[in-house]
mmCIF file of C-alpha atoms and ligand atoms in Angstrom:
data_model
loop_
_atom_site.group_PDB
_atom_site.id
_atom_site.type_symbol
_atom_site.label_atom_id
_atom_site.label_comp_id
_atom_site.label_asym_id
_atom_site.label_seq_id
_atom_site.Cartn_x
_atom_site.Cartn_y
_atom_site.Cartn_z
ATOM 1 C CA MET A 1 -73.698 -55.726 202.838
ATOM 2 C CA LYS A 2 -72.522 -53.739 199.679
ATOM 3 C CA LYS A 3 -74.253 -53.151 196.669
ATOM 4 C CA ARG A 4 -73.861 -53.359 193.528
ATOM 5 C CA GLN A 5 -74.690 -51.193 190.886
ATOM 6 C CA ILE A 6 -76.695 -52.799 186.771
ATOM 7 C CA GLY A 7 -74.546 -51.448 184.451
ATOM 8 C CA LYS A 8 -74.558 -47.420 184.316
ATOM 9 C CA THR A 9 -78.563 -47.356 185.667
ATOM 10 C CA GLY A 10 -77.854 -45.761 189.940
ATOM 11 C CA ILE A 11 -79.946 -48.911 190.162
ATOM 12 C CA TYR A 12 -77.943 -50.553 192.994
ATOM 13 C CA VAL A 13 -78.978 -54.346 195.012
ATOM 14 C CA ASN A 14 -77.147 -56.707 196.853
ATOM 15 C CA THR A 15 -73.597 -58.481 195.717
ATOM 16 C CA VAL A 16 -76.719 -61.243 195.676
ATOM 17 C CA GLY A 17 -80.211 -61.622 193.771
ATOM 18 C CA LEU A 18 -83.110 -64.263 194.844
ATOM 19 C CA GLY A 19 -83.342 -66.462 191.320
ATOM 20 C CA CYS A 20 -86.174 -67.547 191.600
ATOM 21 C CA MET A 21 -87.061 -70.088 188.500
ATOM 22 C CA GLY A 22 -86.896 -73.298 191.144
ATOM 23 C CA PHE A 23 -90.273 -72.776 192.421
ATOM 24 C CA SER A 24 -91.989 -73.184 189.493
ATOM 25 C CA HIS A 25 -89.701 -74.706 186.127
ATOM 26 C CA ALA A 26 -86.768 -76.917 187.004
ATOM 27 C CA TYR A 27 -86.890 -78.622 190.142
ATOM 28 C CA GLY A 28 -89.959 -80.838 190.330
ATOM 29 C CA MET A 29 -93.683 -79.839 190.752
ATOM 30 C CA ALA A 30 -94.141 -76.541 190.788
ATOM 31 C CA GLU A 31 -93.629 -75.011 195.121
ATOM 32 C CA ASP A 32 -97.640 -74.539 196.337
ATOM 33 C CA LYS A 33 -98.880 -71.166 195.591
ATOM 34 C CA ASP A 34 -99.016 -69.834 199.198
ATOM 35 C CA THR A 35 -95.835 -71.376 199.679
ATOM 36 C CA ALA A 36 -93.442 -70.154 197.263
ATOM 37 C CA VAL A 37 -95.139 -66.555 197.123
ATOM 38 C CA HIS A 38 -94.530 -66.743 201.690
ATOM 39 C CA MET A 39 -90.520 -67.732 200.739
ATOM 40 C CA ILE A 40 -90.205 -64.403 197.890
ATOM 41 C CA ARG A 41 -91.683 -62.623 200.808
ATOM 42 C CA LYS A 42 -89.083 -63.882 203.385
ATOM 43 C CA ALA A 43 -86.843 -63.361 201.038
ATOM 44 C CA TYR A 44 -86.806 -59.745 201.042
ATOM 45 C CA ALA A 45 -87.725 -59.802 204.738
ATOM 46 C CA LEU A 46 -83.653 -61.435 204.943
ATOM 47 C CA GLY A 47 -82.137 -59.005 202.906
ATOM 48 C CA TYR A 48 -82.820 -59.947 199.198
ATOM 49 C CA ASP A 49 -83.992 -56.944 197.194
ATOM 50 C CA PHE A 50 -82.981 -58.512 193.169
ATOM 51 C CA PHE A 51 -85.762 -60.898 191.786
ATOM 52 C CA ASP A 52 -85.220 -63.107 188.333
ATOM 53 C CA THR A 53 -87.993 -64.644 187.203
ATOM 54 C CA ALA A 54 -88.716 -65.047 182.927
ATOM 55 C CA GLU A 55 -92.029 -65.248 180.928
ATOM 56 C CA CYS A 56 -90.965 -69.306 180.455
ATOM 57 C CA TYR A 57 -90.559 -70.122 183.720
ATOM 58 C CA THR A 58 -94.134 -72.663 184.556
ATOM 59 C CA GLY A 59 -94.338 -76.179 185.473
ATOM 60 C CA GLU A 60 -97.301 -77.947 186.725
ATOM 61 C CA ASN A 61 -99.030 -77.149 189.582
ATOM 62 C CA ALA A 62 -100.196 -80.757 192.100
ATOM 63 C CA ASP A 63 -103.922 -80.174 190.435
ATOM 64 C CA GLY A 64 -102.545 -79.961 187.136
ATOM 65 C CA THR A 65 -102.645 -76.609 186.719
ATOM 66 C CA ILE A 66 -98.936 -74.532 185.209
ATOM 67 C CA SER A 67 -97.466 -72.293 187.772
ATOM 68 C CA TYR A 68 -96.525 -69.155 186.470
ATOM 69 C CA ASN A 69 -93.114 -67.941 188.020
ATOM 70 C CA GLU A 70 -94.215 -64.102 187.380
ATOM 71 C CA GLU A 71 -97.597 -64.969 188.948
ATOM 72 C CA LEU A 72 -95.600 -66.044 192.538
ATOM 73 C CA VAL A 73 -92.556 -63.338 192.175
ATOM 74 C CA GLY A 74 -95.758 -60.856 191.112
ATOM 75 C CA THR A 75 -97.860 -61.693 194.001
ATOM 76 C CA ALA A 76 -95.640 -61.123 196.672
ATOM 77 C CA LEU A 77 -93.780 -58.107 195.912
ATOM 78 C CA LYS A 78 -96.661 -56.529 195.090
ATOM 79 C CA ASP A 79 -96.765 -54.278 197.672
ATOM 80 C CA ILE A 80 -93.360 -53.198 198.198
ATOM 81 C CA ARG A 81 -92.246 -52.708 194.632
ATOM 82 C CA ASP A 82 -90.427 -49.943 194.566
ATOM 83 C CA LYS A 83 -88.664 -51.256 197.426
ATOM 84 C CA VAL A 84 -87.486 -54.425 194.952
ATOM 85 C CA ILE A 85 -85.160 -54.967 191.526
ATOM 86 C CA ILE A 86 -87.051 -56.797 189.260
ATOM 87 C CA ALA A 87 -85.972 -58.772 186.543
ATOM 88 C CA THR A 88 -88.289 -60.682 184.197
ATOM 89 C CA LYS A 89 -86.935 -62.281 180.697
ATOM 90 C CA PHE A 90 -88.620 -63.148 176.622
ATOM 91 C CA GLY A 91 -87.777 -64.694 174.325
ATOM 92 C CA VAL A 92 -87.403 -68.591 175.062
ATOM 93 C CA GLN A 93 -90.964 -70.636 174.670
ATOM 94 C CA HIS A 94 -91.031 -73.988 176.094
ATOM 95 C CA LYS A 95 -91.700 -76.523 173.423
ATOM 96 C CA GLY A 96 -91.548 -79.783 174.701
ATOM 97 C CA ASP A 97 -88.112 -81.256 175.238
ATOM 98 C CA HIS A 98 -86.725 -78.109 172.665
ATOM 99 C CA LEU A 99 -86.767 -74.043 172.679
ATOM 100 C CA GLU A 100 -88.215 -71.680 170.732
ATOM 101 C CA LEU A 101 -87.078 -68.849 169.996
ATOM 102 C CA ASP A 102 -88.947 -65.396 169.410
ATOM 103 C CA SER A 103 -87.304 -62.024 169.208
ATOM 104 C CA SER A 104 -89.222 -60.487 166.741
ATOM 105 C CA PRO A 105 -90.845 -57.030 167.781
ATOM 106 C CA GLN A 106 -94.266 -57.338 168.334
ATOM 107 C CA THR A 107 -93.530 -60.763 169.623
ATOM 108 C CA ILE A 108 -91.302 -58.848 172.780
ATOM 109 C CA ARG A 109 -94.642 -55.727 173.267
ATOM 110 C CA LYS A 110 -96.774 -59.107 173.231
ATOM 111 C CA SER A 111 -94.781 -60.484 175.958
ATOM 112 C CA LEU A 112 -94.042 -57.831 177.469
ATOM 113 C CA GLU A 113 -97.486 -56.992 178.488
ATOM 114 C CA GLY A 114 -98.212 -60.188 180.230
ATOM 115 C CA SER A 115 -94.886 -59.711 181.995
ATOM 116 C CA LEU A 116 -96.014 -56.822 183.375
ATOM 117 C CA GLU A 117 -100.110 -58.431 183.648
ATOM 118 C CA LYS A 118 -98.314 -61.208 185.736
ATOM 119 C CA LEU A 119 -96.090 -58.956 187.961
ATOM 120 C CA GLN A 120 -98.553 -56.942 188.500
ATOM 121 C CA THR A 121 -96.815 -53.551 188.007
ATOM 122 C CA SER A 122 -96.772 -50.363 185.332
ATOM 123 C CA TYR A 123 -92.164 -51.359 185.293
ATOM 124 C CA ILE A 124 -89.228 -53.815 185.071
ATOM 125 C CA ASP A 125 -86.261 -53.037 186.012
ATOM 126 C CA LEU A 126 -84.144 -54.950 184.052
ATOM 127 C CA TYR A 127 -84.920 -56.837 181.203
ATOM 128 C CA TYR A 128 -83.312 -59.193 179.664
ATOM 129 C CA GLN A 129 -83.572 -60.881 175.998
ATOM 130 C CA HIS A 130 -83.804 -64.856 176.807
ATOM 131 C CA ARG A 131 -80.918 -66.483 173.667
ATOM 132 C CA ILE A 132 -79.848 -65.158 171.558
ATOM 133 C CA ASP A 133 -82.321 -64.839 168.095
ATOM 134 C CA PRO A 134 -81.128 -66.133 164.732
ATOM 135 C CA LYS A 135 -83.473 -64.630 162.878
ATOM 136 C CA VAL A 136 -83.084 -60.820 164.592
ATOM 137 C CA GLU A 137 -80.493 -59.162 164.196
ATOM 138 C CA PRO A 138 -79.191 -57.499 167.614
ATOM 139 C CA GLU A 139 -79.511 -54.083 167.322
ATOM 140 C CA VAL A 140 -83.429 -54.975 165.877
ATOM 141 C CA VAL A 141 -83.659 -56.009 169.499
ATOM 142 C CA ALA A 142 -82.030 -53.243 170.779
ATOM 143 C CA GLY A 143 -84.273 -50.605 168.836
ATOM 144 C CA VAL A 144 -87.578 -52.604 170.605
ATOM 145 C CA MET A 145 -85.440 -52.062 173.901
ATOM 146 C CA LYS A 146 -84.091 -48.533 173.595
ATOM 147 C CA GLU A 147 -88.451 -47.394 172.982
ATOM 148 C CA LEU A 148 -89.661 -49.307 175.656
ATOM 149 C CA ILE A 149 -87.281 -47.666 177.866
ATOM 150 C CA ALA A 150 -88.597 -44.277 176.329
ATOM 151 C CA GLU A 151 -91.898 -45.159 177.047
ATOM 152 C CA GLY A 152 -90.721 -45.649 180.667
ATOM 153 C CA LYS A 153 -92.446 -49.373 180.470
ATOM 154 C CA ILE A 154 -88.756 -51.214 181.385
ATOM 155 C CA LYS A 155 -85.637 -49.056 183.263
ATOM 156 C CA ALA A 156 -82.810 -51.723 181.103
ATOM 157 C CA TRP A 157 -82.343 -54.242 179.249
ATOM 158 C CA GLY A 158 -79.890 -57.010 179.029
ATOM 159 C CA ILE A 159 -79.302 -60.216 176.864
ATOM 160 C CA SER A 160 -78.466 -63.598 178.680
ATOM 161 C CA GLU A 161 -75.744 -66.144 177.060
ATOM 162 C CA VAL A 162 -74.762 -63.628 175.021
ATOM 163 C CA ASN A 163 -71.428 -63.452 173.102
ATOM 164 C CA GLU A 164 -68.205 -60.650 172.690
ATOM 165 C CA ASP A 165 -70.363 -59.826 168.886
ATOM 166 C CA TYR A 166 -73.453 -59.087 169.708
ATOM 167 C CA LEU A 167 -73.615 -57.730 172.787
ATOM 168 C CA ARG A 168 -71.026 -55.514 171.124
ATOM 169 C CA ARG A 169 -73.949 -54.410 168.253
ATOM 170 C CA ALA A 170 -76.328 -53.999 170.690
ATOM 171 C CA HIS A 171 -74.653 -52.598 172.715
ATOM 172 C CA ALA A 172 -74.366 -49.436 170.483
ATOM 173 C CA VAL A 173 -77.998 -48.851 169.791
ATOM 174 C CA CYS A 174 -79.336 -49.331 173.067
ATOM 175 C CA PRO A 175 -76.278 -49.838 175.463
ATOM 176 C CA VAL A 176 -76.791 -52.762 177.640
ATOM 177 C CA SER A 177 -76.482 -52.886 181.874
ATOM 178 C CA ALA A 178 -76.535 -57.014 182.335
ATOM 179 C CA ILE A 179 -75.675 -59.692 180.826
ATOM 180 C CA GLN A 180 -76.924 -63.212 182.427
ATOM 181 C CA ASN A 181 -74.567 -66.035 181.534
ATOM 182 C CA ARG A 182 -74.122 -69.371 183.841
ATOM 183 C CA TYR A 183 -71.108 -69.054 185.753
ATOM 184 C CA SER A 184 -69.258 -71.053 188.366
ATOM 185 C CA MET A 185 -66.482 -72.869 189.525
ATOM 186 C CA MET A 186 -67.775 -75.899 186.846
ATOM 187 C CA ALA A 187 -68.820 -73.401 183.845
ATOM 188 C CA ARG A 188 -66.053 -70.230 183.051
ATOM 189 C CA TRP A 189 -66.817 -70.889 179.299
ATOM 190 C CA HIS A 190 -67.798 -66.866 179.924
ATOM 191 C CA GLU A 191 -64.464 -65.394 181.743
ATOM 192 C CA ASN A 192 -63.583 -63.429 178.546
ATOM 193 C CA LEU A 193 -66.707 -60.974 178.748
ATOM 194 C CA PHE A 194 -65.451 -60.134 181.772
ATOM 195 C CA SER A 195 -63.502 -57.340 180.539
ATOM 196 C CA VAL A 196 -66.012 -56.575 177.877
ATOM 197 C CA CYS A 197 -68.393 -56.062 180.832
ATOM 198 C CA GLU A 198 -65.459 -53.467 182.664
ATOM 199 C CA GLU A 199 -64.750 -51.705 179.461
ATOM 200 C CA LEU A 200 -68.581 -51.014 178.773
ATOM 201 C CA GLY A 201 -69.874 -50.718 181.928
ATOM 202 C CA ILE A 202 -71.687 -54.231 182.754
ATOM 203 C CA THR A 203 -72.865 -55.815 184.735
ATOM 204 C CA TYR A 204 -72.569 -60.034 185.063
ATOM 205 C CA VAL A 205 -75.601 -62.099 185.700
ATOM 206 C CA ALA A 206 -74.176 -65.037 186.877
ATOM 207 C CA PHE A 207 -76.867 -68.012 187.369
ATOM 208 C CA SER A 208 -77.206 -71.606 188.444
ATOM 209 C CA PRO A 209 -74.241 -70.179 190.536
ATOM 210 C CA MET A 210 -72.900 -73.509 192.478
ATOM 211 C CA ALA A 211 -73.977 -75.384 189.016
ATOM 212 C CA ASN A 212 -77.303 -76.566 189.700
ATOM 213 C CA GLY A 213 -76.772 -77.134 192.713
ATOM 214 C CA LEU A 214 -74.006 -79.511 193.567
ATOM 215 C CA LEU A 215 -71.085 -77.143 194.164
ATOM 216 C CA THR A 216 -73.611 -77.327 198.273
ATOM 217 C CA GLY A 217 -71.367 -80.536 198.691
ATOM 218 C CA GLN A 218 -75.403 -81.757 199.832
ATOM 219 C CA PHE A 219 -75.854 -84.694 197.017
ATOM 220 C CA THR A 220 -74.243 -87.510 195.560
ATOM 221 C CA PRO A 221 -75.646 -89.086 192.568
ATOM 222 C CA GLU A 222 -77.897 -91.887 194.972
ATOM 223 C CA SER A 223 -79.498 -88.108 195.875
ATOM 224 C CA LYS A 224 -82.926 -88.887 194.730
ATOM 225 C CA PHE A 225 -84.877 -86.175 192.865
ATOM 226 C CA GLU A 226 -88.685 -85.840 192.040
ATOM 227 C CA LYS A 227 -89.475 -86.490 188.467
ATOM 228 C CA GLY A 228 -89.493 -83.933 186.132
ATOM 229 C CA ASP A 229 -86.195 -83.055 188.187
ATOM 230 C CA PHE A 230 -83.208 -81.172 185.160
ATOM 231 C CA ARG A 231 -81.457 -82.168 187.965
ATOM 232 C CA ASN A 232 -82.359 -86.454 187.648
ATOM 233 C CA SER A 233 -79.930 -86.249 183.417
ATOM 234 C CA MET A 234 -77.894 -82.843 183.942
ATOM 235 C CA PRO A 235 -73.580 -84.314 183.445
ATOM 236 C CA GLN A 236 -72.569 -83.237 186.398
ATOM 237 C CA TYR A 237 -75.414 -85.511 188.803
ATOM 238 C CA GLN A 238 -73.970 -88.547 187.339
ATOM 239 C CA ALA A 239 -71.043 -90.907 188.070
ATOM 240 C CA GLU A 240 -69.270 -89.643 185.665
ATOM 241 C CA GLY A 241 -69.857 -85.978 186.506
ATOM 242 C CA TYR A 242 -70.084 -86.504 189.237
ATOM 243 C CA LYS A 243 -67.432 -88.235 190.035
ATOM 244 C CA LYS A 244 -65.129 -86.133 188.119
ATOM 245 C CA ALA A 245 -66.261 -83.586 190.389
ATOM 246 C CA GLN A 246 -64.491 -84.589 193.261
ATOM 247 C CA ALA A 247 -61.408 -82.879 193.488
ATOM 248 C CA LEU A 248 -63.400 -79.355 193.524
ATOM 249 C CA LEU A 249 -65.717 -80.948 196.033
ATOM 250 C CA ALA A 250 -62.665 -81.850 197.981
ATOM 251 C CA LEU A 251 -61.676 -78.736 197.235
ATOM 252 C CA LEU A 252 -64.724 -76.774 198.412
ATOM 253 C CA LYS A 253 -64.091 -77.823 201.302
ATOM 254 C CA ASP A 254 -61.421 -77.869 203.091
ATOM 255 C CA MET A 255 -61.233 -73.711 202.092
ATOM 256 C CA ALA A 256 -65.147 -73.734 203.237
ATOM 257 C CA ASN A 257 -63.426 -74.942 206.835
ATOM 258 C CA GLN A 258 -60.241 -72.910 207.230
ATOM 259 C CA LYS A 259 -62.964 -70.453 206.848
ATOM 260 C CA ASN A 260 -65.524 -71.034 208.863
ATOM 261 C CA CYS A 261 -68.563 -71.428 206.419
ATOM 262 C CA THR A 262 -70.323 -73.181 204.096
ATOM 263 C CA MET A 263 -69.251 -74.945 200.691
ATOM 264 C CA ALA A 264 -72.267 -73.113 199.258
ATOM 265 C CA GLN A 265 -71.208 -69.759 200.486
ATOM 266 C CA LEU A 266 -67.917 -70.491 198.995
ATOM 267 C CA SER A 267 -68.831 -70.950 195.541
ATOM 268 C CA MET A 268 -70.314 -68.045 195.503
ATOM 269 C CA ALA A 269 -67.967 -66.355 197.827
ATOM 270 C CA TRP A 270 -65.491 -66.943 194.831
ATOM 271 C CA MET A 271 -67.739 -64.704 192.313
ATOM 272 C CA ILE A 272 -68.089 -61.729 194.243
ATOM 273 C CA CYS A 273 -64.757 -61.185 195.676
ATOM 274 C CA LYS A 274 -62.795 -61.710 191.937
ATOM 275 C CA LYS A 275 -64.739 -59.135 190.424
ATOM 276 C CA ASP A 276 -67.546 -56.169 191.780
ATOM 277 C CA PHE A 277 -69.561 -56.543 188.993
ATOM 278 C CA ILE A 278 -70.968 -60.043 189.113
ATOM 279 C CA ILE A 279 -73.705 -60.668 190.460
ATOM 280 C CA PRO A 280 -74.544 -64.412 191.922
ATOM 281 C CA ILE A 281 -78.451 -65.267 191.861
ATOM 282 C CA PRO A 282 -79.366 -68.047 193.515
ATOM 283 C CA GLY A 283 -81.894 -70.241 193.385
ATOM 284 C CA SER A 284 -84.243 -72.139 197.123
ATOM 285 C CA ARG A 285 -87.171 -72.598 198.014
ATOM 286 C CA LYS A 286 -86.001 -73.893 201.667
ATOM 287 C CA GLU A 287 -85.149 -70.627 204.098
ATOM 288 C CA ASN A 288 -82.462 -71.816 205.656
ATOM 289 C CA ARG A 289 -80.821 -71.657 201.896
ATOM 290 C CA LEU A 290 -82.422 -68.645 201.286
ATOM 291 C CA THR A 291 -80.524 -67.257 204.439
ATOM 292 C CA GLU A 292 -76.763 -69.535 204.006
ATOM 293 C CA ASN A 293 -76.765 -68.152 200.437
ATOM 294 C CA PHE A 294 -77.473 -64.640 200.715
ATOM 295 C CA ASN A 295 -74.415 -64.358 203.405
ATOM 296 C CA SER A 296 -72.255 -64.825 201.535
ATOM 297 C CA GLY A 297 -72.544 -61.544 200.533
ATOM 298 C CA ASN A 298 -70.027 -61.323 203.745
ATOM 299 C CA ILE A 299 -67.453 -63.531 203.599
ATOM 300 C CA GLU A 300 -63.814 -61.756 202.147
ATOM 301 C CA LEU A 301 -61.871 -63.960 200.029
ATOM 302 C CA THR A 302 -58.309 -62.546 198.857
ATOM 303 C CA ALA A 303 -57.060 -62.432 195.887
ATOM 304 C CA GLN A 304 -54.735 -65.255 197.179
ATOM 305 C CA GLU A 305 -57.376 -67.546 198.262
ATOM 306 C CA ILE A 306 -59.027 -66.847 194.363
ATOM 307 C CA LYS A 307 -56.221 -67.649 192.340
ATOM 308 C CA ARG A 308 -55.567 -70.812 194.782
ATOM 309 C CA ILE A 309 -58.931 -72.073 193.548
ATOM 310 C CA ASP A 310 -58.426 -70.502 190.203
ATOM 311 C CA ASP A 311 -55.723 -72.228 189.556
ATOM 312 C CA SER A 312 -56.485 -75.917 191.292
ATOM 313 C CA LEU A 313 -60.073 -75.043 187.749
ATOM 314 C CA ASP A 314 -56.896 -74.384 185.411
ATOM 315 C CA THR A 315 -56.396 -78.239 186.217
ATOM 316 C CA MET A 316 -59.876 -80.069 186.302
ATOM 317 C CA ASP A 317 -61.791 -80.946 183.842
ATOM 318 C CA PHE A 318 -65.952 -81.512 184.080
ATOM 319 C CA ALA A 319 -69.011 -83.105 182.887
ATOM 320 C CA VAL A 320 -71.936 -80.211 184.244
ATOM 321 C CA PHE A 321 -74.869 -78.998 182.302
ATOM 322 C CA GLY A 322 -74.554 -76.794 179.353
ATOM 323 C CA GLY A 323 -70.955 -77.672 179.661
ATOM 324 C CA HIS A 324 -69.066 -76.137 176.247
HETATM 325 N N1 NAP B 401 -80.974 -67.483 182.666
HETATM 326 C C1 NAP B 401 -80.907 -68.533 181.553
HETATM 327 O O1 NAP B 401 -81.359 -69.351 181.447
HETATM 328 C C2 NAP B 401 -81.046 -69.244 183.655
HETATM 329 C C3 NAP B 401 -81.097 -70.421 182.926
HETATM 330 C C4 NAP B 401 -80.690 -70.604 184.975
HETATM 331 C C5 NAP B 401 -80.533 -70.326 185.671
HETATM 332 N N2 NAP B 401 -81.287 -69.175 186.125
HETATM 333 C C6 NAP B 401 -81.337 -68.332 187.192
HETATM 334 O O2 NAP B 401 -80.951 -68.483 187.763
HETATM 335 C C7 NAP B 401 -81.469 -68.420 189.854
HETATM 336 C C8 NAP B 401 -80.597 -69.783 189.709
HETATM 337 O O3 NAP B 401 -80.256 -70.922 189.273
HETATM 338 P P1 NAP B 401 -79.955 -72.616 189.515
HETATM 339 O O4 NAP B 401 -81.652 -73.149 189.777
HETATM 340 O O5 NAP B 401 -80.138 -72.825 187.387
HETATM 341 O O6 NAP B 401 -79.474 -73.982 190.002
HETATM 342 P P2 NAP B 401 -78.375 -73.201 191.634
HETATM 343 O O7 NAP B 401 -78.678 -71.866 192.302
HETATM 344 O O8 NAP B 401 -76.992 -73.173 191.167
HETATM 345 O O9 NAP B 401 -78.801 -73.837 192.120
HETATM 346 C C9 NAP B 401 -80.253 -73.778 192.417
HETATM 347 C C10 NAP B 401 -80.559 -75.798 193.143
HETATM 348 O O10 NAP B 401 -79.861 -76.057 194.717
HETATM 349 C C11 NAP B 401 -80.743 -76.192 195.943
HETATM 350 N N3 NAP B 401 -80.263 -74.934 196.743
HETATM 351 C C12 NAP B 401 -79.528 -73.602 196.779
HETATM 352 N N4 NAP B 401 -78.773 -73.495 197.563
HETATM 353 C C13 NAP B 401 -78.035 -74.560 198.488
HETATM 354 C C14 NAP B 401 -77.781 -74.377 200.128
HETATM 355 N N5 NAP B 401 -77.703 -73.487 200.569
HETATM 356 N N6 NAP B 401 -78.028 -76.039 200.158
HETATM 357 C C15 NAP B 401 -78.205 -77.125 199.408
HETATM 358 N N7 NAP B 401 -78.434 -77.001 198.427
HETATM 359 C C16 NAP B 401 -78.694 -75.919 197.568
HETATM 360 C C17 NAP B 401 -81.487 -76.175 195.415
HETATM 361 O O11 NAP B 401 -82.667 -76.166 196.392
HETATM 362 P P3 NAP B 401 -83.510 -75.942 197.382
HETATM 363 O O12 NAP B 401 -84.743 -75.386 196.450
HETATM 364 O O13 NAP B 401 -84.136 -77.591 197.719
HETATM 365 O O14 NAP B 401 -82.702 -75.298 197.847
HETATM 366 C C18 NAP B 401 -81.816 -75.547 194.175
HETATM 367 O O15 NAP B 401 -82.086 -77.433 193.341
HETATM 368 C C19 NAP B 401 -83.260 -69.763 188.649
HETATM 369 O O16 NAP B 401 -83.413 -69.423 189.374
HETATM 370 C C20 NAP B 401 -83.224 -68.301 187.806
HETATM 371 O O17 NAP B 401 -83.441 -67.370 187.757
HETATM 372 C C21 NAP B 401 -80.745 -68.197 184.756
#
């Protein structure tokens, strides 16, 4: 598989990374620790070399204890640390049903120390501000990132769910290597940032690239999810949202058949072949799906095939989580 550079860092990773969030967070009860560590390690064996986690990705274990996603990632990768690229995030805490944002310099430094400890490493390859904190100017956050890079604690930094103005202001103080925003066939509202990424040499890491799984074609409104699984309330999994997605799911099925691949693979090949600075980070707890998702990086779509999909998407309207 061809590698892609993260920003202008000289760090190259495979075209598909692994989103590790689901082992602890958002998809029901956390995965048992040994199983999760085994699967993350398995992912490395399958070819994944870019692993995504966050300080706030926590969940509940079956015995009532807390599952810290960074701990799972750190345990799985500690003895191959120099062979993998680890991204984590600061600035968000989940408080009940809302997010608490804090990107003050002292909190960033405290978070970093916690992440280094949980990940069992002395440096983070890519450190993201998880969400913009309206109380802190981008120049202040970028200033802290500049210091952390100089101290050797992080190699590069990025921003998640960023807009153009914030990105440009932050980048002017300390070059941003990657943004991590939602992007899938059902969530294209950040495409205006493509030209900014191209201009500034920034990688676009696409989170929830299969619209939280819906684009795989494996789910219907009748699909049952565990308590605590965010899909229970996501609009694309409700009858109305699912109905709106039917035309897209039919198109994906048809084209996947023609390309001899799965719908999940096609949904990611579409963005990979569209721009050479996009890296999707799908998540799965299942080994066969880890393989399937990784191999989407080997599927070639022509410019005409991508245009056919985009032209169809332009005529469609979706109800999707995070939607604008
Ligand atoms: N920066 C942010 O604010 C932010 C927000 C959300 C996510 N993320 C990152 O993005 C990563 C991925 O996002 P995501 O988990 O929200 O969405 P996603 O990757 O679009 O979808 C994951 C869901 O799809 C299912 N799935 C995965 N591959 C499949 C396949 N081949 N066939 C059928 N079902 C499949 C998974 O279930 P199984 O586990 O059962 O396979 C899981 O429920 C996360 O792990 C996290 O690292 C970042």
